[in-house]
mmCIF file of C-alpha atoms and ligand atoms in Angstrom:
data_model
loop_
_atom_site.group_PDB
_atom_site.id
_atom_site.type_symbol
_atom_site.label_atom_id
_atom_site.label_comp_id
_atom_site.label_asym_id
_atom_site.label_seq_id
_atom_site.Cartn_x
_atom_site.Cartn_y
_atom_site.Cartn_z
ATOM 1 C CA UNK A 1402 55.488 53.074 37.602
ATOM 2 C CA UNK A 1403 54.901 56.670 36.593
ATOM 3 C CA UNK A 1404 56.596 57.877 33.446
ATOM 4 C CA UNK A 1405 57.097 61.487 32.552
ATOM 5 C CA UNK A 1406 55.897 62.707 29.116
ATOM 6 C CA UNK A 1407 59.326 62.094 27.578
ATOM 7 C CA UNK A 1408 59.231 58.490 28.650
ATOM 8 C CA UNK A 1409 62.069 58.895 31.095
ATOM 9 C CA UNK A 1410 61.857 57.484 34.571
ATOM 10 C CA UNK A 1411 61.904 60.225 37.158
ATOM 11 C CA UNK A 1412 64.257 59.972 40.091
ATOM 12 C CA UNK A 1413 61.208 59.760 42.310
ATOM 13 C CA UNK A 1414 59.742 56.811 40.459
ATOM 14 C CA UNK A 1415 63.101 55.026 40.513
ATOM 15 C CA UNK A 1416 63.192 55.414 44.259
ATOM 16 C CA UNK A 1417 59.602 54.196 44.476
ATOM 17 C CA UNK A 1418 60.432 51.172 42.352
ATOM 18 C CA UNK A 1419 63.546 50.532 44.385
ATOM 19 C CA UNK A 1420 61.479 50.710 47.537
ATOM 20 C CA UNK A 1421 59.071 48.117 46.187
ATOM 21 C CA UNK A 1422 61.975 45.908 45.199
ATOM 22 C CA UNK A 1423 63.447 46.303 48.661
ATOM 23 C CA UNK A 1424 60.171 45.105 50.157
ATOM 24 C CA UNK A 1425 59.990 42.279 47.649
ATOM 25 C CA UNK A 1426 63.549 41.411 48.566
ATOM 26 C CA UNK A 1427 62.573 40.490 52.072
ATOM 27 C CA UNK A 1428 61.533 36.987 51.113
ATOM 28 C CA UNK A 1429 62.533 34.532 48.454
ATOM 29 C CA UNK A 1430 59.619 33.022 46.593
ATOM 30 C CA UNK A 1431 58.819 29.513 47.708
ATOM 31 C CA UNK A 1432 57.826 26.663 45.384
ATOM 32 C CA UNK A 1433 54.181 27.676 45.746
ATOM 33 C CA UNK A 1434 54.954 31.222 44.706
ATOM 34 C CA UNK A 1435 54.652 30.442 41.048
ATOM 35 C CA UNK A 1436 58.234 31.333 40.277
ATOM 36 C CA UNK A 1437 61.220 29.131 39.752
ATOM 37 C CA UNK A 1438 63.337 28.763 42.856
ATOM 38 C CA UNK A 1439 67.094 29.033 43.133
ATOM 39 C CA UNK A 1440 68.523 27.807 39.896
ATOM 40 C CA UNK A 1441 71.886 26.117 39.859
ATOM 41 C CA UNK A 1442 72.244 25.605 36.194
ATOM 42 C CA UNK A 1443 70.613 25.897 32.853
ATOM 43 C CA UNK A 1444 71.887 24.423 29.652
ATOM 44 C CA UNK A 1445 73.925 26.851 27.618
ATOM 45 C CA UNK A 1446 74.257 24.936 24.431
ATOM 46 C CA UNK A 1447 73.259 26.316 21.094
ATOM 47 C CA UNK A 1448 75.170 28.145 18.503
ATOM 48 C CA UNK A 1449 76.398 31.653 18.520
ATOM 49 C CA UNK A 1450 74.709 34.188 16.354
ATOM 50 C CA UNK A 1451 71.585 36.179 15.690
ATOM 51 C CA UNK A 1452 72.257 38.865 18.299
ATOM 52 C CA UNK A 1453 73.115 42.487 17.844
ATOM 53 C CA UNK A 1454 70.930 44.795 15.878
ATOM 54 C CA UNK A 1455 67.276 44.363 15.264
ATOM 55 C CA UNK A 1456 64.917 47.024 14.050
ATOM 56 C CA UNK A 1457 64.058 48.058 17.587
ATOM 57 C CA UNK A 1458 67.654 48.167 18.773
ATOM 58 C CA UNK A 1459 69.674 51.216 17.953
ATOM 59 C CA UNK A 1460 72.873 50.201 19.736
ATOM 60 C CA UNK A 1461 75.022 47.239 18.749
ATOM 61 C CA UNK A 1462 77.439 45.081 20.689
ATOM 62 C CA UNK A 1463 80.203 47.101 19.094
ATOM 63 C CA UNK A 1464 78.643 50.302 20.448
ATOM 64 C CA UNK A 1465 78.562 48.840 23.955
ATOM 65 C CA UNK A 1466 82.212 47.857 23.600
ATOM 66 C CA UNK A 1467 82.993 51.402 22.521
ATOM 67 C CA UNK A 1468 81.165 52.867 25.524
ATOM 68 C CA UNK A 1469 83.320 50.716 27.800
ATOM 69 C CA UNK A 1470 86.573 51.122 25.897
ATOM 70 C CA UNK A 1471 86.305 54.915 25.941
ATOM 71 C CA UNK A 1472 85.089 54.812 29.560
ATOM 72 C CA UNK A 1473 81.946 56.702 28.569
ATOM 73 C CA UNK A 1474 80.310 54.078 30.792
ATOM 74 C CA UNK A 1475 82.183 53.216 33.959
ATOM 75 C CA UNK A 1476 79.520 52.426 36.527
ATOM 76 C CA UNK A 1477 78.598 49.048 35.164
ATOM 77 C CA UNK A 1478 76.121 46.947 37.091
ATOM 78 C CA UNK A 1479 76.174 43.264 36.179
ATOM 79 C CA UNK A 1480 73.547 40.605 36.845
ATOM 80 C CA UNK A 1481 74.382 36.948 36.339
ATOM 81 C CA UNK A 1482 72.700 33.576 36.713
ATOM 82 C CA UNK A 1483 73.327 29.885 36.301
ATOM 83 C CA UNK A 1484 74.078 30.203 32.578
ATOM 84 C CA UNK A 1485 77.507 31.689 33.292
ATOM 85 C CA UNK A 1486 78.491 28.712 35.467
ATOM 86 C CA UNK A 1487 77.392 25.901 33.162
ATOM 87 C CA UNK A 1488 80.700 26.107 31.220
ATOM 88 C CA UNK A 1489 82.491 25.494 34.554
ATOM 89 C CA UNK A 1490 80.640 22.177 34.801
ATOM 90 C CA UNK A 1491 78.285 23.180 37.616
ATOM 91 C CA UNK A 1492 75.585 20.505 37.560
ATOM 92 C CA UNK A 1493 71.846 21.040 37.645
ATOM 93 C CA UNK A 1494 70.690 19.029 40.619
ATOM 94 C CA UNK A 1495 67.259 18.685 39.000
ATOM 95 C CA UNK A 1496 68.560 17.069 35.814
ATOM 96 C CA UNK A 1497 68.293 13.294 35.670
ATOM 97 C CA UNK A 1498 71.623 11.975 34.515
ATOM 98 C CA UNK A 1499 73.773 14.456 36.404
ATOM 99 C CA UNK A 1500 75.911 12.895 39.103
ATOM 100 C CA UNK A 1501 74.462 15.189 41.714
ATOM 101 C CA UNK A 1502 70.905 14.173 40.834
ATOM 102 C CA UNK A 1503 71.854 10.513 41.252
ATOM 103 C CA UNK A 1504 73.496 11.263 44.597
ATOM 104 C CA UNK A 1505 70.334 12.974 45.784
ATOM 105 C CA UNK A 1506 68.122 10.086 44.663
ATOM 106 C CA UNK A 1507 69.323 7.952 47.568
ATOM 107 C CA UNK A 1508 67.444 10.292 49.930
ATOM 108 C CA UNK A 1509 63.721 10.325 50.200
ATOM 109 C CA UNK A 1510 63.196 13.869 48.894
ATOM 110 C CA UNK A 1511 59.610 14.798 48.030
ATOM 111 C CA UNK A 1512 60.807 17.097 45.192
ATOM 112 C CA UNK A 1513 64.288 18.472 44.365
ATOM 113 C CA UNK A 1514 63.686 22.015 45.662
ATOM 114 C CA UNK A 1515 62.876 20.610 49.126
ATOM 115 C CA UNK A 1516 66.595 20.675 49.844
ATOM 116 C CA UNK A 1517 66.250 24.485 50.105
ATOM 117 C CA UNK A 1518 63.364 24.312 52.565
ATOM 118 C CA UNK A 1519 64.084 24.856 56.250
ATOM 119 C CA UNK A 1520 61.403 22.376 57.350
ATOM 120 C CA UNK A 1521 62.955 19.614 55.286
ATOM 121 C CA UNK A 1522 66.471 20.657 56.327
ATOM 122 C CA UNK A 1523 65.638 20.220 59.999
ATOM 123 C CA UNK A 1524 64.001 16.885 59.191
ATOM 124 C CA UNK A 1525 66.969 15.694 57.147
ATOM 125 C CA UNK A 1526 69.962 17.962 56.393
ATOM 126 C CA UNK A 1527 71.901 15.286 54.485
ATOM 127 C CA UNK A 1528 70.599 16.023 50.959
ATOM 128 C CA UNK A 1529 71.519 19.684 51.339
ATOM 129 C CA UNK A 1530 75.008 18.749 52.502
ATOM 130 C CA UNK A 1531 75.369 16.461 49.478
ATOM 131 C CA UNK A 1532 74.860 19.584 47.397
ATOM 132 C CA UNK A 1533 77.182 21.540 49.704
ATOM 133 C CA UNK A 1534 79.922 18.953 49.196
ATOM 134 C CA UNK A 1535 79.584 19.395 45.449
ATOM 135 C CA UNK A 1536 79.609 23.201 45.516
ATOM 136 C CA UNK A 1537 82.018 23.898 48.385
ATOM 137 C CA UNK A 1538 84.695 26.384 47.293
ATOM 138 C CA UNK A 1539 87.556 24.786 45.403
ATOM 139 C CA UNK A 1540 85.737 22.058 43.497
ATOM 140 C CA UNK A 1541 84.842 24.082 40.391
ATOM 141 C CA UNK A 1542 86.735 26.825 38.624
ATOM 142 C CA UNK A 1543 85.727 30.164 37.145
ATOM 143 C CA UNK A 1544 85.518 30.346 33.345
ATOM 144 C CA UNK A 1545 85.998 33.032 30.708
ATOM 145 C CA UNK A 1546 82.834 34.903 31.731
ATOM 146 C CA UNK A 1547 83.898 35.175 35.397
ATOM 147 C CA UNK A 1548 87.336 36.413 34.379
ATOM 148 C CA UNK A 1549 85.835 38.934 31.943
ATOM 149 C CA UNK A 1550 83.915 40.373 34.907
ATOM 150 C CA UNK A 1551 87.122 40.346 36.954
ATOM 151 C CA UNK A 1552 88.773 42.336 34.163
ATOM 152 C CA UNK A 1553 85.901 44.846 34.279
ATOM 153 C CA UNK A 1554 86.675 45.251 37.964
ATOM 154 C CA UNK A 1555 90.433 45.535 37.393
ATOM 155 C CA UNK A 1556 89.723 48.345 34.940
ATOM 156 C CA UNK A 1557 87.577 50.114 37.559
ATOM 157 C CA UNK A 1558 84.463 49.823 35.417
ATOM 158 C CA UNK A 1559 82.468 47.533 37.701
ATOM 159 C CA UNK A 1560 80.088 49.200 40.142
ATOM 160 C CA UNK A 1561 78.584 45.926 41.412
ATOM 161 C CA UNK A 1562 78.022 42.335 40.392
ATOM 162 C CA UNK A 1563 74.712 40.771 41.419
ATOM 163 C CA UNK A 1564 74.723 37.010 41.229
ATOM 164 C CA UNK A 1565 72.022 34.399 41.749
ATOM 165 C CA UNK A 1566 74.622 31.657 41.763
ATOM 166 C CA UNK A 1567 75.706 29.915 44.951
ATOM 167 C CA UNK A 1568 78.843 28.382 43.489
ATOM 168 C CA UNK A 1569 81.151 31.165 44.690
ATOM 169 C CA UNK A 1570 82.930 31.371 41.317
ATOM 170 C CA UNK A 1571 82.735 35.180 41.275
ATOM 171 C CA UNK A 1572 84.841 35.254 44.464
ATOM 172 C CA UNK A 1573 87.099 32.546 43.083
ATOM 173 C CA UNK A 1574 87.826 34.710 40.039
ATOM 174 C CA UNK A 1575 89.315 37.320 42.365
ATOM 175 C CA UNK A 1576 86.543 39.908 42.368
ATOM 176 C CA UNK A 1577 86.522 41.411 45.882
ATOM 177 C CA UNK A 1578 83.529 40.650 48.078
ATOM 178 C CA UNK A 1579 82.829 44.396 48.358
ATOM 179 C CA UNK A 1580 81.934 44.383 44.645
ATOM 180 C CA UNK A 1581 79.594 41.408 44.963
ATOM 181 C CA UNK A 1582 76.021 40.898 45.981
ATOM 182 C CA UNK A 1583 75.513 37.160 46.299
ATOM 183 C CA UNK A 1584 71.740 37.397 46.317
ATOM 184 C CA UNK A 1585 71.121 33.757 47.185
ATOM 185 C CA UNK A 1586 73.990 33.489 49.659
ATOM 186 C CA UNK A 1587 77.227 31.522 49.569
ATOM 187 C CA UNK A 1588 79.149 28.714 51.217
ATOM 188 C CA UNK A 1589 81.847 31.164 52.330
ATOM 189 C CA UNK A 1590 80.187 31.511 55.730
ATOM 190 C CA UNK A 1591 77.819 29.466 57.868
ATOM 191 C CA UNK A 1592 75.522 30.080 60.811
ATOM 192 C CA UNK A 1593 74.524 27.878 63.739
ATOM 193 C CA UNK A 1594 70.789 27.167 63.470
ATOM 194 C CA UNK A 1595 70.490 27.218 67.285
ATOM 195 C CA UNK A 1596 72.721 29.949 68.769
ATOM 196 C CA UNK A 1597 73.057 31.932 65.468
ATOM 197 C CA UNK A 1598 76.839 32.248 65.800
ATOM 198 C CA UNK A 1599 78.552 32.857 62.474
ATOM 199 C CA UNK A 1600 81.595 30.918 61.259
ATOM 200 C CA UNK A 1601 83.803 30.842 58.169
ATOM 201 C CA UNK A 1602 82.576 28.105 55.837
ATOM 202 C CA UNK A 1603 86.124 26.808 55.727
ATOM 203 C CA UNK A 1604 85.809 25.702 59.394
ATOM 204 C CA UNK A 1605 83.445 22.926 58.309
ATOM 205 C CA UNK A 1606 85.135 21.809 55.089
ATOM 206 C CA UNK A 1607 86.436 18.575 56.624
ATOM 207 C CA UNK A 1608 82.948 17.673 57.943
ATOM 208 C CA UNK A 1609 81.233 18.420 54.642
ATOM 209 C CA UNK A 1610 83.811 16.456 52.636
ATOM 210 C CA UNK A 1611 83.463 13.490 55.029
ATOM 211 C CA UNK A 1612 79.639 13.503 54.704
ATOM 212 C CA UNK A 1613 79.208 14.606 58.326
ATOM 213 C CA UNK A 1614 76.549 17.186 59.199
ATOM 214 C CA UNK A 1615 78.586 20.027 60.740
ATOM 215 C CA UNK A 1616 77.820 20.957 64.340
ATOM 216 C CA UNK A 1617 78.367 24.186 66.246
ATOM 217 C CA UNK A 1618 81.553 24.050 68.337
ATOM 218 C CA UNK A 1619 79.771 26.107 71.011
ATOM 219 C CA UNK A 1620 76.256 24.651 71.350
ATOM 220 C CA UNK A 1621 76.396 21.518 69.102
ATOM 221 C CA UNK A 1622 73.465 22.799 66.993
ATOM 222 C CA UNK A 1623 73.447 22.022 63.267
ATOM 223 C CA UNK A 1624 75.432 24.593 61.319
ATOM 224 C CA UNK A 1625 73.904 25.709 58.013
ATOM 225 C CA UNK A 1626 75.949 27.356 55.254
ATOM 226 C CA UNK A 1627 74.633 30.856 54.498
ATOM 227 C CA UNK A 1628 72.643 29.813 51.428
ATOM 228 C CA UNK A 1629 69.267 31.559 51.242
ATOM 229 C CA UNK A 1630 66.462 29.033 51.715
ATOM 230 C CA UNK A 1631 62.838 29.596 50.748
ATOM 231 C CA UNK A 1632 61.229 32.055 53.119
ATOM 232 C CA UNK A 1633 64.573 33.320 54.421
ATOM 233 C CA UNK A 1634 65.538 36.986 54.069
ATOM 234 C CA UNK A 1635 67.955 37.867 51.290
ATOM 235 C CA UNK A 1636 71.380 39.037 52.453
ATOM 236 C CA UNK A 1637 71.369 42.611 53.766
ATOM 237 C CA UNK A 1638 73.778 43.560 50.963
ATOM 238 C CA UNK A 1639 70.958 43.062 48.470
ATOM 239 C CA UNK A 1640 69.649 46.464 49.581
ATOM 240 C CA UNK A 1641 72.665 48.032 47.857
ATOM 241 C CA UNK A 1642 70.581 47.763 44.686
ATOM 242 C CA UNK A 1643 68.649 50.872 45.715
ATOM 243 C CA UNK A 1644 71.711 53.027 45.084
ATOM 244 C CA UNK A 1645 73.530 50.847 42.550
ATOM 245 C CA UNK A 1646 70.778 50.649 39.952
ATOM 246 C CA UNK A 1647 70.076 54.370 40.194
ATOM 247 C CA UNK A 1648 73.775 55.122 39.623
ATOM 248 C CA UNK A 1649 74.428 52.560 36.880
ATOM 249 C CA UNK A 1650 75.375 53.851 33.437
ATOM 250 C CA UNK A 1651 75.382 50.383 31.823
ATOM 251 C CA UNK A 1652 73.583 47.185 32.784
ATOM 252 C CA UNK A 1653 75.030 43.849 31.696
ATOM 253 C CA UNK A 1654 72.891 40.757 32.152
ATOM 254 C CA UNK A 1655 74.473 37.385 31.488
ATOM 255 C CA UNK A 1656 73.274 33.789 31.628
ATOM 256 C CA UNK A 1657 70.018 34.184 33.479
ATOM 257 C CA UNK A 1658 66.431 33.335 32.632
ATOM 258 C CA UNK A 1659 65.280 36.343 34.717
ATOM 259 C CA UNK A 1660 62.566 34.182 36.260
ATOM 260 C CA UNK A 1661 63.440 34.435 39.946
ATOM 261 C CA UNK A 1662 62.052 37.381 41.899
ATOM 262 C CA UNK A 1663 63.029 39.800 43.262
ATOM 263 C CA UNK A 1664 66.153 39.454 41.142
ATOM 264 C CA UNK A 1665 64.262 39.519 37.838
ATOM 265 C CA UNK A 1666 62.669 42.929 38.441
ATOM 266 C CA UNK A 1667 66.080 44.509 38.909
ATOM 267 C CA UNK A 1668 66.581 44.329 35.141
ATOM 268 C CA UNK A 1669 64.076 47.183 34.882
ATOM 269 C CA UNK A 1670 65.512 49.252 37.727
ATOM 270 C CA UNK A 1671 68.067 51.208 35.690
ATOM 271 C CA UNK A 1672 67.063 54.503 34.133
ATOM 272 C CA UNK A 1673 65.501 54.321 30.671
ATOM 273 C CA UNK A 1674 68.472 56.098 29.117
ATOM 274 C CA UNK A 1675 70.887 53.452 30.420
ATOM 275 C CA UNK A 1676 71.873 50.823 27.840
ATOM 276 C CA UNK A 1677 71.082 47.244 28.795
ATOM 277 C CA UNK A 1678 73.049 44.383 27.246
ATOM 278 C CA UNK A 1679 71.637 40.864 27.502
ATOM 279 C CA UNK A 1680 74.047 38.033 26.755
ATOM 280 C CA UNK A 1681 72.049 34.842 27.021
ATOM 281 C CA UNK A 1682 70.966 31.713 25.203
ATOM 282 C CA UNK A 1683 67.391 33.007 24.875
ATOM 283 C CA UNK A 1684 65.516 36.292 24.878
ATOM 284 C CA UNK A 1685 64.131 36.564 28.407
ATOM 285 C CA UNK A 1686 62.337 38.736 30.955
ATOM 286 C CA UNK A 1687 61.740 42.407 30.266
ATOM 287 C CA UNK A 1688 63.953 42.220 27.148
ATOM 288 C CA UNK A 1689 61.137 40.142 25.651
ATOM 289 C CA UNK A 1690 57.980 41.681 27.107
ATOM 290 C CA UNK A 1691 59.070 45.286 27.625
ATOM 291 C CA UNK A 1692 62.067 46.034 25.376
ATOM 292 C CA UNK A 1693 63.726 49.442 25.461
ATOM 293 C CA UNK A 1694 65.257 51.377 22.592
ATOM 294 C CA UNK A 1695 68.633 51.220 24.347
ATOM 295 C CA UNK A 1696 68.619 47.405 24.639
ATOM 296 C CA UNK A 1697 71.302 45.298 23.024
ATOM 297 C CA UNK A 1698 70.679 41.579 22.797
ATOM 298 C CA UNK A 1699 73.326 38.983 22.036
ATOM 299 C CA UNK A 1700 71.740 35.553 21.884
ATOM 300 C CA UNK A 1701 73.499 32.211 21.677
ATOM 301 C CA UNK A 1702 76.348 30.589 23.547
ATOM 302 C CA UNK A 1703 77.294 32.816 26.494
ATOM 303 C CA UNK A 1704 81.042 32.171 26.396
ATOM 304 C CA UNK A 1705 81.247 32.817 22.654
ATOM 305 C CA UNK A 1706 79.270 36.040 23.063
ATOM 306 C CA UNK A 1707 81.517 37.192 25.899
ATOM 307 C CA UNK A 1708 84.577 36.381 23.792
ATOM 308 C CA UNK A 1709 83.128 38.444 20.947
ATOM 309 C CA UNK A 1710 82.607 41.405 23.299
ATOM 310 C CA UNK A 1711 86.120 40.996 24.702
ATOM 311 C CA UNK A 1712 87.470 40.966 21.151
ATOM 312 C CA UNK A 1713 85.589 44.176 20.308
ATOM 313 C CA UNK A 1714 87.034 45.714 23.463
ATOM 314 C CA UNK A 1715 90.556 44.724 22.411
ATOM 315 C CA UNK A 1716 91.036 42.873 25.701
ATOM 316 C CA UNK A 1717 91.582 39.372 24.339
ATOM 317 C CA UNK A 1718 95.288 39.125 25.147
ATOM 318 C CA UNK A 1719 94.818 40.745 28.538
ATOM 319 C CA UNK A 1720 92.044 38.296 29.402
ATOM 320 C CA UNK A 1721 94.151 35.333 28.344
ATOM 321 C CA UNK A 1722 97.019 36.563 30.504
ATOM 322 C CA UNK A 1723 94.679 37.025 33.479
ATOM 323 C CA UNK A 1724 93.226 33.536 33.089
ATOM 324 C CA UNK A 1725 96.674 32.014 32.839
ATOM 325 C CA UNK A 1726 97.856 33.869 35.949
ATOM 326 C CA UNK A 1727 94.775 32.983 38.005
ATOM 327 C CA UNK A 1728 94.719 29.361 36.847
ATOM 328 C CA UNK A 1729 98.332 29.097 37.989
ATOM 329 C CA UNK A 1730 97.312 30.389 41.432
ATOM 330 C CA UNK A 1731 94.461 27.857 41.696
ATOM 331 C CA UNK A 1732 96.801 25.054 40.602
ATOM 332 C CA UNK A 1733 99.115 26.151 43.412
ATOM 333 C CA UNK A 1734 96.295 25.983 45.961
ATOM 334 C CA UNK A 1735 95.397 22.470 44.840
ATOM 335 C CA UNK A 1736 98.872 21.153 45.510
HETATM 336 ZN ZN1 ZN B 2333 75.520 27.162 68.186
#
């Protein structure tokens, strides 16, 4: 990417980068692509601490809070990954010992990621639907991080939330779909693999819960939830990144290892002058190999870091009230 003498990214080079990302966005990397595939969960243990200022970082977490509190930044683009859902109990289907892993063991799966391969799906869709049963909307609940992002939206500070997660917890927290880019798809809708008709995911809830492979009511073809499999195009909404990342005045990245392309490259798509805040267990991606002077890094437990930011923003009570209100709604739906 071309840099001007001042080190700033020109508008032209941003558009060029965005164009490359758009091309890269056409296909998800497969297992042979050398990158990690769709990640459901990473551990988020570890103790809070050691974030904030380092010699290279001029801004602190407090400064970021101030930028938000004073609305100096109000076009916030957020990127999230599996690390924000771990506190909701979302299991890693690749981890021996998790219930989901045990459930999948009964099938003859060559390797765990095969459940996201179309060839294997057409051979045997049952393992995928075991996962679908686990992750269908309603089973898990949003946590503090999801509701913090909802509060960002309520305060009209959220430009867009890009998620790699397929658990639907961003929707469940009440963030409108128009503010979301679910880069790896969701269970909210499903498509017939034969006639390509689209249906609400809810239409097949009873089938999925009863361990039946859902069939198209029109042509009887197998219906597949709109989760992005290897080799499938990303959702058209992913192209919103071309405008969103050029407009962003703050980039928040939470709970992601930044290992999955094309998602990972987006972390570098904001202008150089735009502060980037990483809240994560570890230092990852371009924050490690190509840090910027405007980077803020808060390492450790994601929930504790989010709570610290919320505290600095003075939103703690408001967040608690929101969580209580929304939890009450979800309790009502369960009854
Ligand atoms: Zn059909």
